[in-house]
Coordinates of C-alpha atoms in Angstrom, one line a residue:
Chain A
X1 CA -6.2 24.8 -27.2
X2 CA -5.8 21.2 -26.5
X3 CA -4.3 19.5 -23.4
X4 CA -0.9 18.7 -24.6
X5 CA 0.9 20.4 -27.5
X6 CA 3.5 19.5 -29.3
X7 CA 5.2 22.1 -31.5
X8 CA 7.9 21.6 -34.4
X9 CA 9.5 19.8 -31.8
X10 CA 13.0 18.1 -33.7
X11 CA 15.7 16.1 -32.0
X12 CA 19.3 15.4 -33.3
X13 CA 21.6 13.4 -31.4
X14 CA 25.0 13.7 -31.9
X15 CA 26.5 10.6 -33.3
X16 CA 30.6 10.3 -32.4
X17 CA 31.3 7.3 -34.2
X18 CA 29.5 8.3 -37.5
X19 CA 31.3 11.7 -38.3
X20 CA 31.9 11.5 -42.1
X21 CA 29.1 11.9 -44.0
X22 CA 28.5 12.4 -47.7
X23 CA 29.3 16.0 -49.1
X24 CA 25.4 16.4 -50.0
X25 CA 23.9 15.4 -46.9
X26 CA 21.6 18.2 -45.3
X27 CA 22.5 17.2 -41.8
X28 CA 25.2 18.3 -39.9
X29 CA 28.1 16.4 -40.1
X30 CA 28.0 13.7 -36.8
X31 CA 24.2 14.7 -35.7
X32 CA 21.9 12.5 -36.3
X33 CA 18.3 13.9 -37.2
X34 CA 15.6 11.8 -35.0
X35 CA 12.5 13.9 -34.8
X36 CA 11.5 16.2 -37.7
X37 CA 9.4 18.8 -37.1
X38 CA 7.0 17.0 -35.2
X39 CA 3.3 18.6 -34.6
X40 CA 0.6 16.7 -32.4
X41 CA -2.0 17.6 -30.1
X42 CA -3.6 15.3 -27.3
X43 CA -7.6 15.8 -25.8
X44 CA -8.2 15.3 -21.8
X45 CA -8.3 12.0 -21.3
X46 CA -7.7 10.6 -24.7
X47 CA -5.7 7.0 -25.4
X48 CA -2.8 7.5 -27.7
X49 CA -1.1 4.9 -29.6
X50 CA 1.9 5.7 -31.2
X51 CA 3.3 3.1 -33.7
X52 CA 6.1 3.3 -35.9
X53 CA 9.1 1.3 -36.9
X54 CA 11.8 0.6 -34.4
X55 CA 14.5 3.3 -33.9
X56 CA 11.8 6.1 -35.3
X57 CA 12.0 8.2 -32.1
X58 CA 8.7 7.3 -30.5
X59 CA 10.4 6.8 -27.7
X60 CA 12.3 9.3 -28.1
X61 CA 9.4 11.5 -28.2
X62 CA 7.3 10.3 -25.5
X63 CA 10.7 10.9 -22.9
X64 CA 10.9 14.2 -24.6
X65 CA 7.0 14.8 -23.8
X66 CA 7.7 13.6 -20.1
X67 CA 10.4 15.8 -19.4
X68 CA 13.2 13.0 -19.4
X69 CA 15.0 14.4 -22.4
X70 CA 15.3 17.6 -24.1
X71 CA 13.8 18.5 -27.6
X72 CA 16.6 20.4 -30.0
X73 CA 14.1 22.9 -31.3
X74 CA 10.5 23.5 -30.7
X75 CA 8.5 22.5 -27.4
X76 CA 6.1 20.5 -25.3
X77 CA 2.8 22.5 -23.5
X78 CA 1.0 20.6 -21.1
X79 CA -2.3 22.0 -19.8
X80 CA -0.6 25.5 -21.1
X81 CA 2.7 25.0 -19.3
X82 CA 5.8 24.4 -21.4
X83 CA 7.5 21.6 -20.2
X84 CA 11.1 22.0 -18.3
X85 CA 11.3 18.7 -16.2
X86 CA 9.6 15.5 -15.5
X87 CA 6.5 15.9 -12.7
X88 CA 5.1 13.6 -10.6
X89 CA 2.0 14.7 -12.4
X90 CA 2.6 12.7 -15.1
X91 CA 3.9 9.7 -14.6
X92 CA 6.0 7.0 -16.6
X93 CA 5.9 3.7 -16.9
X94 CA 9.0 1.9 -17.9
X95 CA 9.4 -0.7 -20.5
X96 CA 11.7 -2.3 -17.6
X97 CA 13.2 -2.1 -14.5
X98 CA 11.0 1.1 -13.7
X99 CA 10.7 -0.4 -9.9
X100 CA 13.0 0.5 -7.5
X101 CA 14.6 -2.8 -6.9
X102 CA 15.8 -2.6 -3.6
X103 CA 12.4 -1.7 -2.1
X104 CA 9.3 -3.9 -2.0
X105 CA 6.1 -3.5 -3.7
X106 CA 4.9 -1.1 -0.8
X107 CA 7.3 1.1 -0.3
X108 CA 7.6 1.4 -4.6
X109 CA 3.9 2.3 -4.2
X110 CA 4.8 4.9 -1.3
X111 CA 7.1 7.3 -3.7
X112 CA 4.3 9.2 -4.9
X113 CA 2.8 9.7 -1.9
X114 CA 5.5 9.9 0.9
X115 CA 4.4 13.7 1.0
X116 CA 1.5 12.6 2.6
X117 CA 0.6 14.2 6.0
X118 CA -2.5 11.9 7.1
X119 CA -0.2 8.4 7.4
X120 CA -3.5 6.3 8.0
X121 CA -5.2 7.6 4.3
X122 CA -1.4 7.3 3.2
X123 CA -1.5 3.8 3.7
X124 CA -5.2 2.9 2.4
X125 CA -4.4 4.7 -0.8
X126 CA -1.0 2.4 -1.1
X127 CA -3.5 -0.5 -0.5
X128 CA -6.1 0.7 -2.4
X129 CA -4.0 0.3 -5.7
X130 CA -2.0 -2.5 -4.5
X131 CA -5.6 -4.2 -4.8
X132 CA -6.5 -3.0 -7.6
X133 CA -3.7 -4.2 -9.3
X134 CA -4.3 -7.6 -7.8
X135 CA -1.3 -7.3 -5.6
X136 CA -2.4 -8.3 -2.5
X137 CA -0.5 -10.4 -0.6
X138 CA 3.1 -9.4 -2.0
X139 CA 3.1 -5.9 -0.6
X140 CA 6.8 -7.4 0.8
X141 CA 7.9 -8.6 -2.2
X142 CA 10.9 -7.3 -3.7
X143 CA 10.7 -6.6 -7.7
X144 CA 13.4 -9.5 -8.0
X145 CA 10.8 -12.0 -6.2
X146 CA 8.0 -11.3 -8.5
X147 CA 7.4 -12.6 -12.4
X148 CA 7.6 -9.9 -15.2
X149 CA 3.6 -9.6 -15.2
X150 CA 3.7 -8.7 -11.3
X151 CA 6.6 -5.7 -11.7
X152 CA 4.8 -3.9 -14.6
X153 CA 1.6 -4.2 -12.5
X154 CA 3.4 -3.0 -9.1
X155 CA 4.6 -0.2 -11.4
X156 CA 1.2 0.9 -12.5
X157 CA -0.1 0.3 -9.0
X158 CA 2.6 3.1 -8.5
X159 CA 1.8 5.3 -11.3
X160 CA -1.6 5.1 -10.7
X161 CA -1.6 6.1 -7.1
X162 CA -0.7 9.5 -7.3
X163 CA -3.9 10.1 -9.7
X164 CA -1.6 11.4 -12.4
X165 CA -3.3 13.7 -15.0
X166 CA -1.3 11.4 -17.6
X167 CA 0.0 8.2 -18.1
X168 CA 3.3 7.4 -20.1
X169 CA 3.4 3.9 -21.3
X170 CA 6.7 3.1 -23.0
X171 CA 6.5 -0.4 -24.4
X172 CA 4.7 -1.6 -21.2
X173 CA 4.0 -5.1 -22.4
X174 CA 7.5 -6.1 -24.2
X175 CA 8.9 -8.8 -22.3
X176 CA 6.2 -10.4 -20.8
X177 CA 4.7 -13.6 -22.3
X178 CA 1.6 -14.2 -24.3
X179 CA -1.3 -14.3 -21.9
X180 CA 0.3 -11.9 -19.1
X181 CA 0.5 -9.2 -22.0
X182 CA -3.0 -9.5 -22.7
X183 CA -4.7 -9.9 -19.4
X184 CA -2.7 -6.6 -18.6
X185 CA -3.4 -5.0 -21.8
X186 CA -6.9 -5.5 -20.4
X187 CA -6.5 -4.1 -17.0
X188 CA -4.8 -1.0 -18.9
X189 CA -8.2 -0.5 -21.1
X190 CA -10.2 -0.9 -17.6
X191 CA -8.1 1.3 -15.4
X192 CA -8.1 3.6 -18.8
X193 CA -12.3 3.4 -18.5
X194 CA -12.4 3.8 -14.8
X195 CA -10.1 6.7 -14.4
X196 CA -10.9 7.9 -17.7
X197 CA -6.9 9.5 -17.7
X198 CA -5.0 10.7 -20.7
X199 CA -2.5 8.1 -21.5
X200 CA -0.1 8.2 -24.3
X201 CA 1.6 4.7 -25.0
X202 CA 4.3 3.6 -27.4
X203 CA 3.9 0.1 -28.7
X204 CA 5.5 -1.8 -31.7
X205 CA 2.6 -4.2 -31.1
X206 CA -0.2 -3.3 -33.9
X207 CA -2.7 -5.2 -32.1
X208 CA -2.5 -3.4 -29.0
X209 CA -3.3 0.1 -30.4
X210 CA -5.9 -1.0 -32.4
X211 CA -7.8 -2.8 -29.1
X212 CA -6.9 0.1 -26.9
X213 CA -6.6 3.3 -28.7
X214 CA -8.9 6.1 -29.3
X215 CA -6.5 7.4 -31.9
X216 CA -3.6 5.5 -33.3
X217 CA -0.4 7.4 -34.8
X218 CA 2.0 6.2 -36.6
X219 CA 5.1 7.4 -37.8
X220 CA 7.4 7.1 -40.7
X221 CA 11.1 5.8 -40.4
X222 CA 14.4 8.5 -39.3
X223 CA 13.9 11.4 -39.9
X224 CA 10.8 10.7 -38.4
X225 CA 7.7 12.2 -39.6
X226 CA 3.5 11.8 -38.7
X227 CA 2.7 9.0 -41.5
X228 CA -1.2 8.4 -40.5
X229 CA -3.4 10.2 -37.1
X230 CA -6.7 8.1 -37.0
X231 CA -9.4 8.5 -34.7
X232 CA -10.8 5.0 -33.9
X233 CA -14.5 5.2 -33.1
X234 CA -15.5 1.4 -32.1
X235 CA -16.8 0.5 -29.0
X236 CA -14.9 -1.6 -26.4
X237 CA -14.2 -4.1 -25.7
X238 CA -12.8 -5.0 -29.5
X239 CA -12.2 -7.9 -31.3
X240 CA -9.9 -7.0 -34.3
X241 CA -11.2 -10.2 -36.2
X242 CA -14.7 -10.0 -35.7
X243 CA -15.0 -6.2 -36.6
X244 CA -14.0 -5.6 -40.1
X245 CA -12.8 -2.2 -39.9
X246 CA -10.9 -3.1 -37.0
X247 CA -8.9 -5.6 -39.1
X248 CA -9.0 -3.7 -42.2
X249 CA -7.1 -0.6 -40.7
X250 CA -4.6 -4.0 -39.3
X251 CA -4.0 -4.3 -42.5
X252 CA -3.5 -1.1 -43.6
X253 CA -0.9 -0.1 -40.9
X254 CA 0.8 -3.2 -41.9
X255 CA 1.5 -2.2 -44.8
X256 CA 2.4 1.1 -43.3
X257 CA 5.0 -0.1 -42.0
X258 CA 6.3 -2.4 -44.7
X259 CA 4.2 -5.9 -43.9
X260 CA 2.5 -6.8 -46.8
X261 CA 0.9 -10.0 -45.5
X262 CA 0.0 -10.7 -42.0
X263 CA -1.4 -14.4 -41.4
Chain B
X1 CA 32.6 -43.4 0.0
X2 CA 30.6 -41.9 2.9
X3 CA 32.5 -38.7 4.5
X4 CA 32.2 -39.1 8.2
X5 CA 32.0 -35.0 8.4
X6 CA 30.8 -32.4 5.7
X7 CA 32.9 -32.1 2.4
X8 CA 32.9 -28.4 3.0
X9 CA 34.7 -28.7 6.5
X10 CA 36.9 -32.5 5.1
X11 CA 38.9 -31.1 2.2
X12 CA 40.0 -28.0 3.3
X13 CA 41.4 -30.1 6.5
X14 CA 42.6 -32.2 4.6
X15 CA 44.3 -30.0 2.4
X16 CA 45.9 -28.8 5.6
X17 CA 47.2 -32.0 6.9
X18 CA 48.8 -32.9 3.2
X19 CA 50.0 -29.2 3.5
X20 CA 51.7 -29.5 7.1
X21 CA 53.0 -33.1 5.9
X22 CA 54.3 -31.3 2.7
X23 CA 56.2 -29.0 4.8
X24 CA 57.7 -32.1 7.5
X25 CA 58.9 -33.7 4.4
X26 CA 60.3 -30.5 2.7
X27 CA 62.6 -30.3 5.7
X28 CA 63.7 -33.6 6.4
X29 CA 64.6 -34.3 2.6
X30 CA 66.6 -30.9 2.8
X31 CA 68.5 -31.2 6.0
X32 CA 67.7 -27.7 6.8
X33 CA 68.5 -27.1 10.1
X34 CA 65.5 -25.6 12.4
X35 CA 67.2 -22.5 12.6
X36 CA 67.0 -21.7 9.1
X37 CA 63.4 -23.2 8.2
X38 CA 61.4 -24.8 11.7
X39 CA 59.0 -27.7 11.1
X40 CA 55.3 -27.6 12.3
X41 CA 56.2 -28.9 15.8
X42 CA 58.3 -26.6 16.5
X43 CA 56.3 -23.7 15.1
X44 CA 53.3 -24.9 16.6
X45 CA 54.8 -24.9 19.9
X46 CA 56.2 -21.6 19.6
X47 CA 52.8 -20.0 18.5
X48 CA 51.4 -22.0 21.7
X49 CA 54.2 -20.1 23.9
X50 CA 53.2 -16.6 22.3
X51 CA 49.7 -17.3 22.5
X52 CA 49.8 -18.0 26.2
X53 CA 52.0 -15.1 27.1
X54 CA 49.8 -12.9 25.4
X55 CA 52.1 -11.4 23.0
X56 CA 50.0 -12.8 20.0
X57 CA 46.9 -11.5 21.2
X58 CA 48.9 -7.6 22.0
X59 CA 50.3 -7.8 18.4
X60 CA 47.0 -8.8 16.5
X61 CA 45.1 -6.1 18.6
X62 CA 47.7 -3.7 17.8
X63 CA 47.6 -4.6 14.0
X64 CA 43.8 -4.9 13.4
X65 CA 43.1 -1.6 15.5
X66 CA 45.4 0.4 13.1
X67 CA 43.6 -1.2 10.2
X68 CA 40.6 -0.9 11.7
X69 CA 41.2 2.9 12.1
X70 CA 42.9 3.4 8.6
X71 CA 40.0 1.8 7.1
X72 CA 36.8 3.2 8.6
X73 CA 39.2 6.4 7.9
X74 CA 39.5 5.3 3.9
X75 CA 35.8 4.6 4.1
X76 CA 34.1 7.1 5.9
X77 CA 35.7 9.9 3.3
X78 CA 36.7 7.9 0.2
X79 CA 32.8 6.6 -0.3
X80 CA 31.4 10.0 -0.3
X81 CA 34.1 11.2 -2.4
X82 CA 33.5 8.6 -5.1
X83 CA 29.5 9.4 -4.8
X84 CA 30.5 13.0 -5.4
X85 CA 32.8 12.3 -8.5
X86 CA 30.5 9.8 -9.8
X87 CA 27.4 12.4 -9.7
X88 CA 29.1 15.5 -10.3
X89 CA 30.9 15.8 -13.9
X90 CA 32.9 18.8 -13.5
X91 CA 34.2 17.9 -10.0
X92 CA 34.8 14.5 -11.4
X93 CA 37.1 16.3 -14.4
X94 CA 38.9 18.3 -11.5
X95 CA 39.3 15.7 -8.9
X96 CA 39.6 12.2 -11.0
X97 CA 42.8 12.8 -12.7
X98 CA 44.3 13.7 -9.2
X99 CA 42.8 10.6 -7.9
X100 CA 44.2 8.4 -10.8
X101 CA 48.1 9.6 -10.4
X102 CA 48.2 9.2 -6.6
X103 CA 46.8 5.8 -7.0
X104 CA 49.4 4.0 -8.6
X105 CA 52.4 5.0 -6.0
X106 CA 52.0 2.3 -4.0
X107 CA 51.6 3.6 0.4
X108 CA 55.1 1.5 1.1
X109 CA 56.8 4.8 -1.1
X110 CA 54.8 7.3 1.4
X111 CA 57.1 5.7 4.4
X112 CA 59.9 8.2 4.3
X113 CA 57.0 11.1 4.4
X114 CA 54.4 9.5 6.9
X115 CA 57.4 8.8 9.0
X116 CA 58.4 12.7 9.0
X117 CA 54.9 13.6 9.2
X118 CA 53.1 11.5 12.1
X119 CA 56.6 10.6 13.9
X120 CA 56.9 7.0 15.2
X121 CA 53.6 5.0 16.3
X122 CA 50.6 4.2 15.3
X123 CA 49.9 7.3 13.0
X124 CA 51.9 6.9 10.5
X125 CA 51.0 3.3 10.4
X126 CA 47.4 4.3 10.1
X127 CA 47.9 7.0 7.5
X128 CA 49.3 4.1 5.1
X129 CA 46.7 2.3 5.6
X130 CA 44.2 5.3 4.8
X131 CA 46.7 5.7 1.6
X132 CA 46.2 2.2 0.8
X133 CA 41.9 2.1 0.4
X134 CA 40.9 5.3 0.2
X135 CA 42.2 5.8 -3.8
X136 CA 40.3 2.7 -4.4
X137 CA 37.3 3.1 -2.4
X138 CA 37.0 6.5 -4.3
X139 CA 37.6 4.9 -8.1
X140 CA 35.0 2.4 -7.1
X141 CA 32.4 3.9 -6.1
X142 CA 32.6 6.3 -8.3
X143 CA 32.2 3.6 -11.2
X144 CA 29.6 2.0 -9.1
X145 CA 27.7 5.7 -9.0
X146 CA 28.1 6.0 -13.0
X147 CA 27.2 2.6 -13.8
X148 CA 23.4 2.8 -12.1
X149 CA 20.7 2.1 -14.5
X150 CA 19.6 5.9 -15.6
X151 CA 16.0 4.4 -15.2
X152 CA 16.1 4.9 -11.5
X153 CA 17.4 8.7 -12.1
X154 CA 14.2 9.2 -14.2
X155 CA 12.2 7.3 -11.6
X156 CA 13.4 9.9 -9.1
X157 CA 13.2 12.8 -11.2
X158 CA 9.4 11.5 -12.2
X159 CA 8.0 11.5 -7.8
X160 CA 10.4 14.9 -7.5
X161 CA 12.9 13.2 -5.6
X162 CA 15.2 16.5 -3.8
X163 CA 18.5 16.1 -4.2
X164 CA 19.2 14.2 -0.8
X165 CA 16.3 11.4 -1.5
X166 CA 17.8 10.5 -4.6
X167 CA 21.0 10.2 -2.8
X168 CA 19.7 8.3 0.1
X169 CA 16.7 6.2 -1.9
X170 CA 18.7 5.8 -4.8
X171 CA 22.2 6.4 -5.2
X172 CA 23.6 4.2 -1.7
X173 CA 21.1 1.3 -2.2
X174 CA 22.2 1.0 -6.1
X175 CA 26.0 1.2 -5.2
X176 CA 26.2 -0.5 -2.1
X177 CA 26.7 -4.3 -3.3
X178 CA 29.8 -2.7 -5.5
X179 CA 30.7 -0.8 -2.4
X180 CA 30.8 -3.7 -0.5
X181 CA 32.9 -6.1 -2.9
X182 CA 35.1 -3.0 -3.1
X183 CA 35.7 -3.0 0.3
X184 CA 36.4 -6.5 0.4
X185 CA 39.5 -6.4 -2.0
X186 CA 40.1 -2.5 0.1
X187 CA 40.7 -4.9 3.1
X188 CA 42.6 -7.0 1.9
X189 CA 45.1 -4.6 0.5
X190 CA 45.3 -2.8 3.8
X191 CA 45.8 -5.6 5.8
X192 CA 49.0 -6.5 3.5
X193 CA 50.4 -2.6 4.1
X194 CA 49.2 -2.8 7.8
X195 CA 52.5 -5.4 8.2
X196 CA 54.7 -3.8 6.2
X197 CA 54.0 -0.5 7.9
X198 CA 54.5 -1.9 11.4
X199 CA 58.1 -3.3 10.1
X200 CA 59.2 0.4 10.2
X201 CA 57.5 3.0 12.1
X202 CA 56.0 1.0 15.3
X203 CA 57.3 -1.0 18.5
X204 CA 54.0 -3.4 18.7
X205 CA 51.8 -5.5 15.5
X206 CA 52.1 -8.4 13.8
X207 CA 55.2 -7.1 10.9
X208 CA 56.9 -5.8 14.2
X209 CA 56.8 -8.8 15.6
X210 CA 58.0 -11.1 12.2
X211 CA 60.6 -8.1 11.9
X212 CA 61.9 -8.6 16.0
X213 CA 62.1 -12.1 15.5
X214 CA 64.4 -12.2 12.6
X215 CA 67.0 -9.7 15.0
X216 CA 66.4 -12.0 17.1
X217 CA 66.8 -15.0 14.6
X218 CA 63.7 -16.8 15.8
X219 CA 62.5 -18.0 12.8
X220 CA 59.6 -20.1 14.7
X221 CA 58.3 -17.0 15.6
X222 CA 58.3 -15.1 12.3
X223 CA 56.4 -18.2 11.1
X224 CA 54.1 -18.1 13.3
X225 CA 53.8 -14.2 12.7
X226 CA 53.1 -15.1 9.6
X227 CA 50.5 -17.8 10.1
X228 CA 48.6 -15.6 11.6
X229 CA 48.5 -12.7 9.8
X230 CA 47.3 -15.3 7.4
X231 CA 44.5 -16.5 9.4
X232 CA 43.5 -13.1 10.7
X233 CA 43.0 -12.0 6.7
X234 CA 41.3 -14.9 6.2
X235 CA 38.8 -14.0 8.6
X236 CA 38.6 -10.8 7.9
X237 CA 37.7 -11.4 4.3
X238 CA 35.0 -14.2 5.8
X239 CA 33.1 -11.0 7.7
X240 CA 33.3 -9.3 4.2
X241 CA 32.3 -12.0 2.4
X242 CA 29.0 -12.6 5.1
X243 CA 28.7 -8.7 4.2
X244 CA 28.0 -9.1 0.6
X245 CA 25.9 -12.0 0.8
X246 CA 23.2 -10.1 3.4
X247 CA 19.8 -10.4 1.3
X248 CA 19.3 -6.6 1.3
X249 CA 22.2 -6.8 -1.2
X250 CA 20.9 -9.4 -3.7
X251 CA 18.4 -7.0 -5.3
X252 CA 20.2 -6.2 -8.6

């Protein structure tokens, strides 16, 4: 039995606007169909990708799987629980605006661990991962005062913290510029090696599953389906142009996803 | 040209002065007499005559302590109100509609009944102030609770946040700076009703004193009445404005 289940999990949303729909159309009239019958499994400790093209329900999904959001049919099992709610052990990280903006970077770090009883290891654990995270420094920083880099690493400073059996990752790197997505990209893979967590991540960057993923999924457009599970066996850290297969599969989930040529 | 004081403090005096001037003129071209419309000398030496009595400084008490009252009133039960209906669908379904008819009657109809109700003095005078925030302060914070980013619900939810943290961490620091702008117009409202109110069911404030002067046909006085109920809502909306720009507040 594996760590996290998913089981013929589907999700319709009801759509108001769109209530006519063409007499031979299997769904019901005004519900849209997001998830199909959706089966995965996820190890201990394992880095997910998923991939897909945009408004496939990975999302979705992953807030369905974290207990944001309820699945129409079918369920999530987490370490042999079915999940009813979202727990602080398993923790999400926003694609924005996940820090509370009206309190600084230490007291964002504190909501895991105001529970707490010993207030002198409270605060060397908030410190602890306001380091790590290379944070030092702005601990009295509100989220408004920092650049978009600094929020999403005060937020996995946060995450992080309450040593969560898993890590969400909803699109953590959209919206930050070129270099700040990869030097966090990296600190990901590190704190991913280091803590050796299970962390599922939705991305629409290619790139990023294939340099941090042990296995990369990738679904098909609405109703959404599993297109392609691959388990990816090279070593870190990768270069996706120096190692063939790294760049072939590229390629191939290009294509996947309707790319044909990628420069 | 180099102002010999700030801009920020020059035009609005000068403004002033053109304003006062404006009126000097109005009356000398119209041969008014200064029973029916008094110039700025004579007004301002009436106000100096009911400032130094005290009579201005009795009736602007009066008048602020019943808007005072009404207000903290509207406040104190109109914001949780509106953070219950904005949280809480079903009690939004029963209470809303309620809310929204009420709202629209404006507190000057509520006279006959506040009169009949609270007798003569300051209660009545306070209830339609209460009347005139509290439908408000309850739409809008309401809104204010409905329109916070779901993000910080999940975010709660995620660290098991009970029921009163995610009130306390979440809900009051997200609405306050719409809070706070509501309260600003709130005040502003109530301190129109406050003179109105005093025209009928009081002895003492700032509309019972524009209201004794006219019986009295001192119309320097009901100008200066006037003048400053003006500068008393002006300031009042200055301590609002200083509200809303606290840094604590500039977080969204």
């Amino acid at each position: 039995m594996s760590f996290i289940e998913i089981k013929n999990l589907s999700k319709n949303y009801v759509n108001r606007r769109n209530t006519k729909r063409a007499p031979d159309d299997p769904e019901q009239p005004g519900e849209m169909k997001v998830l199909d019958d959706i089966n995965l499994e996820f190890e201990e400790g394992e880095m997910v990708c998923i991939l897909g093209p945009s408004g496939c329900g990975k999302s979705t999904l992953l807030r369905i799987i974290a207990g944001f959001d309820t699945a129409s049919s079918g369920e999530v099992i987490i370490d042999k629980e079915k999940v009813t709610g979202a727990s602080s052990d398993h923790i999400f990280v926003f694609q924005q605006n996940g820090l509370l903006p009206w309190m600084n970077v230490w007291d964002n770090v504190e909501l895991g661990l105001r529970h707490m009883e010993n207030e002198e290891e409270k605060n060397e654990r908030i410190q602890e991962y306001i380091d790590l995270v290379e944070l030092n420094g702005f601990e009295y920083n509100l989220p408004c005062q920092l650049s978009g880099g600094m929020q999403r690493r005060a937020e996995l400073a946060r995450a992080l913290a309450v040593k969560p059996d898993i890590l969400y990752l909803d699109e953590p790197f959209t919206g930050l510029d070129y270099l700040t997505h990869l030097k966090i990209r990296e600190e990901v893979v590190n704190i991913h090696e280091y803590i050796g967590k299970t962390m599922i991540m939705v991305t629409h960057f290619i790139e990023d599953a294939l340099v941090m993923a042990d296995r990369i999924i990738v679904f098909s457009e609405r109703p959404t389906s599993i297109k392609m599970a691959r388990k990816l066996d090279f070593s870190r850290p990768r270069n996706i142009n120096k190692d063939p297969g790294l760049s072939e599969l590229r390629d191939e989930i290009f294509l996947m996803l309707g790319v044909s040529y990628v420069a | 040209m180099k102002l010999p004081i700030k801009p920020a403090i020059f035009y609005p005096t000068l403004s002033i002065v053109i304003l006062v001037f404006v009126w000097e003129a109005t009356i000398r071209l119209s041969g008014w007499s200064e029973q029916v419309f008094p110039g700025p000398v004579i007004v301002f030496k009436a106000f100096l005559e009911l400032l130094l009595d005290g009579t201005l400084f009795n009736h602007s008490v009066a008048s602020l302590y019943r808007v005072t009252v009404g207000f903290y009133l509207a406040a104190i039960l109109g914001i949780p109100l509106g953070i219950l209906l904005g949280m809480h669908r079903v009690a939004n379904s029963m209470v809303n509609p309620i809310v929204q008819f009420l709202r629209p009657i404006s507190p000057l109809a509520w006279i006959p009944l506040a009169m009949l109700w609270f007798g003569i003095g300051d209660n009545p005078a306070i209830f339609l102030i209460f009347l005139s925030s509290f439908f408000s302060l309850v739409v809008a914070t309401a809104i204010a609770v409905r329109t916070i980013n779901p993000i910080y619900f999940q975010v709660a939810a995620n660290f098991n946040f009970s029921g009163k943290e995610t009130i306390t961490k979440v809900v009051i620091p997200a609405i306050t700076p719409d809070v706070v702008t509501a309260l600003r117009l709130t005040i502003a409202v109530a301190w129109l009703v406050v003179v109105a109110a005093e025209m009928i069911a009081v002895q003492s404030g700032l509309g019972y004193l524009i209201l004794d002067s006219r019986n009295a046909l001192r119309m320097d006085y009901v100008m200066v009445g006037m003048i400053v109920i003006g500068f008393i809502g002006l300031f009042l909306d200055l301590i609002m404005q200083k509200l809303s720009k606290q840094d604590w507040l500039a977080t969204r």
